[in-house]
Amino acid sequence: MNAWQVQDAKQRFSEVLREAATDGPQVITRHGEEVAVVLSIDLYHQLASPRLELSDYLLHGPDADDLEITRNQSLVRDVDLDELV
């Protein structure tokens, strides 16, 4: 992620936009402090898209009808509880 001072970002705004589209988010700094980020519209849409709630995912998520789940049918092992004390 590149960092640009405000005055450089203003003078080279087209380059900031181009690098945001190709190289990822570009940080804008003022007096050495990060104050803003320029990012591609695709990344913005990805970050701003609504997140699916877990309950909605479970209700409307992938169909598991063809999922085969089998339980291990082996017997449980004997445990001597006196040894644990």
Tab-separated table of C-alpha atoms in Angstrom, residues 5-70:
chain	number	residue	atom	x	y	z
A	5	GLN	CA	1.305	13.219	1.169
A	6	VAL	CA	-1.759	15.371	0.509
A	7	GLN	CA	0.077	17.856	-1.682
A	8	ASP	CA	1.625	15.050	-3.798
A	9	ALA	CA	-1.719	13.274	-4.100
A	10	LYS	CA	-3.363	16.494	-5.329
A	11	GLN	CA	-0.660	17.135	-7.921
A	12	ARG	CA	-0.575	13.529	-9.137
A	13	PHE	CA	-4.215	12.573	-8.628
A	14	SER	CA	-4.465	10.608	-11.909
A	15	GLU	CA	-1.501	8.495	-10.830
A	16	VAL	CA	-3.059	7.910	-7.401
A	17	LEU	CA	-6.246	6.697	-9.103
A	18	ARG	CA	-4.341	4.474	-11.524
A	19	GLU	CA	-2.330	2.880	-8.710
A	20	ALA	CA	-5.482	2.367	-6.629
A	21	ALA	CA	-6.968	0.436	-9.544
A	22	THR	CA	-3.858	-1.657	-10.226
A	23	ASP	CA	-1.846	-1.888	-6.996
A	24	GLY	CA	-4.527	-1.616	-4.320
A	25	PRO	CA	-5.510	1.019	-1.768
A	26	GLN	CA	-3.477	4.244	-1.611
A	27	VAL	CA	-3.065	5.960	1.762
A	28	ILE	CA	-3.168	9.766	1.958
A	29	THR	CA	-1.208	11.362	4.798
A	30	ARG	CA	-1.165	14.835	6.317
A	31	HIS	CA	1.787	15.764	8.531
A	32	GLY	CA	2.762	12.075	8.663
A	33	GLU	CA	-0.663	10.948	9.886
A	34	GLU	CA	-2.917	8.714	7.770
A	35	VAL	CA	-6.093	10.649	6.978
A	36	ALA	CA	-7.708	8.932	3.965
A	37	VAL	CA	-7.561	5.985	1.592
A	38	VAL	CA	-8.226	5.906	-2.148
A	39	LEU	CA	-9.349	2.508	-3.387
A	40	SER	CA	-10.724	0.971	-6.558
A	41	ILE	CA	-14.467	0.972	-7.113
A	42	ASP	CA	-14.447	-2.849	-7.236
A	43	LEU	CA	-12.848	-3.069	-3.804
A	44	TYR	CA	-15.249	-0.427	-2.494
A	45	HIS	CA	-18.274	-2.420	-3.707
A	46	GLN	CA	-16.830	-5.579	-2.169
A	47	LEU	CA	-16.325	-3.881	1.190
A	48	ALA	CA	-19.633	-2.007	1.122
A	49	SER	CA	-21.839	-4.928	0.079
A	50	PRO	CA	-24.249	-6.077	2.760
A	51	ARG	CA	-23.061	-9.032	4.789
A	52	LEU	CA	-25.260	-12.093	5.080
A	53	GLU	CA	-26.339	-12.833	8.653
A	54	LEU	CA	-25.510	-16.328	9.891
A	55	SER	CA	-29.188	-17.140	10.397
A	56	ASP	CA	-29.981	-16.126	6.794
A	57	TYR	CA	-27.064	-18.185	5.509
A	58	LEU	CA	-28.242	-21.235	7.423
A	59	LEU	CA	-31.818	-20.789	6.220
A	60	HIS	CA	-30.982	-19.978	2.584
A	61	GLY	CA	-27.456	-21.353	2.194
A	62	PRO	CA	-26.260	-24.270	0.120
A	63	ASP	CA	-28.457	-27.341	-0.112
A	64	ALA	CA	-27.075	-30.236	1.951
A	65	ASP	CA	-29.555	-32.909	0.819
A	66	ASP	CA	-26.876	-34.859	-1.052
A	67	LEU	CA	-24.362	-34.589	1.795
A	68	GLU	CA	-23.601	-38.008	3.260
A	69	ILE	CA	-22.804	-37.905	6.960
A	70	THR	CA	-22.106	-41.138	8.808
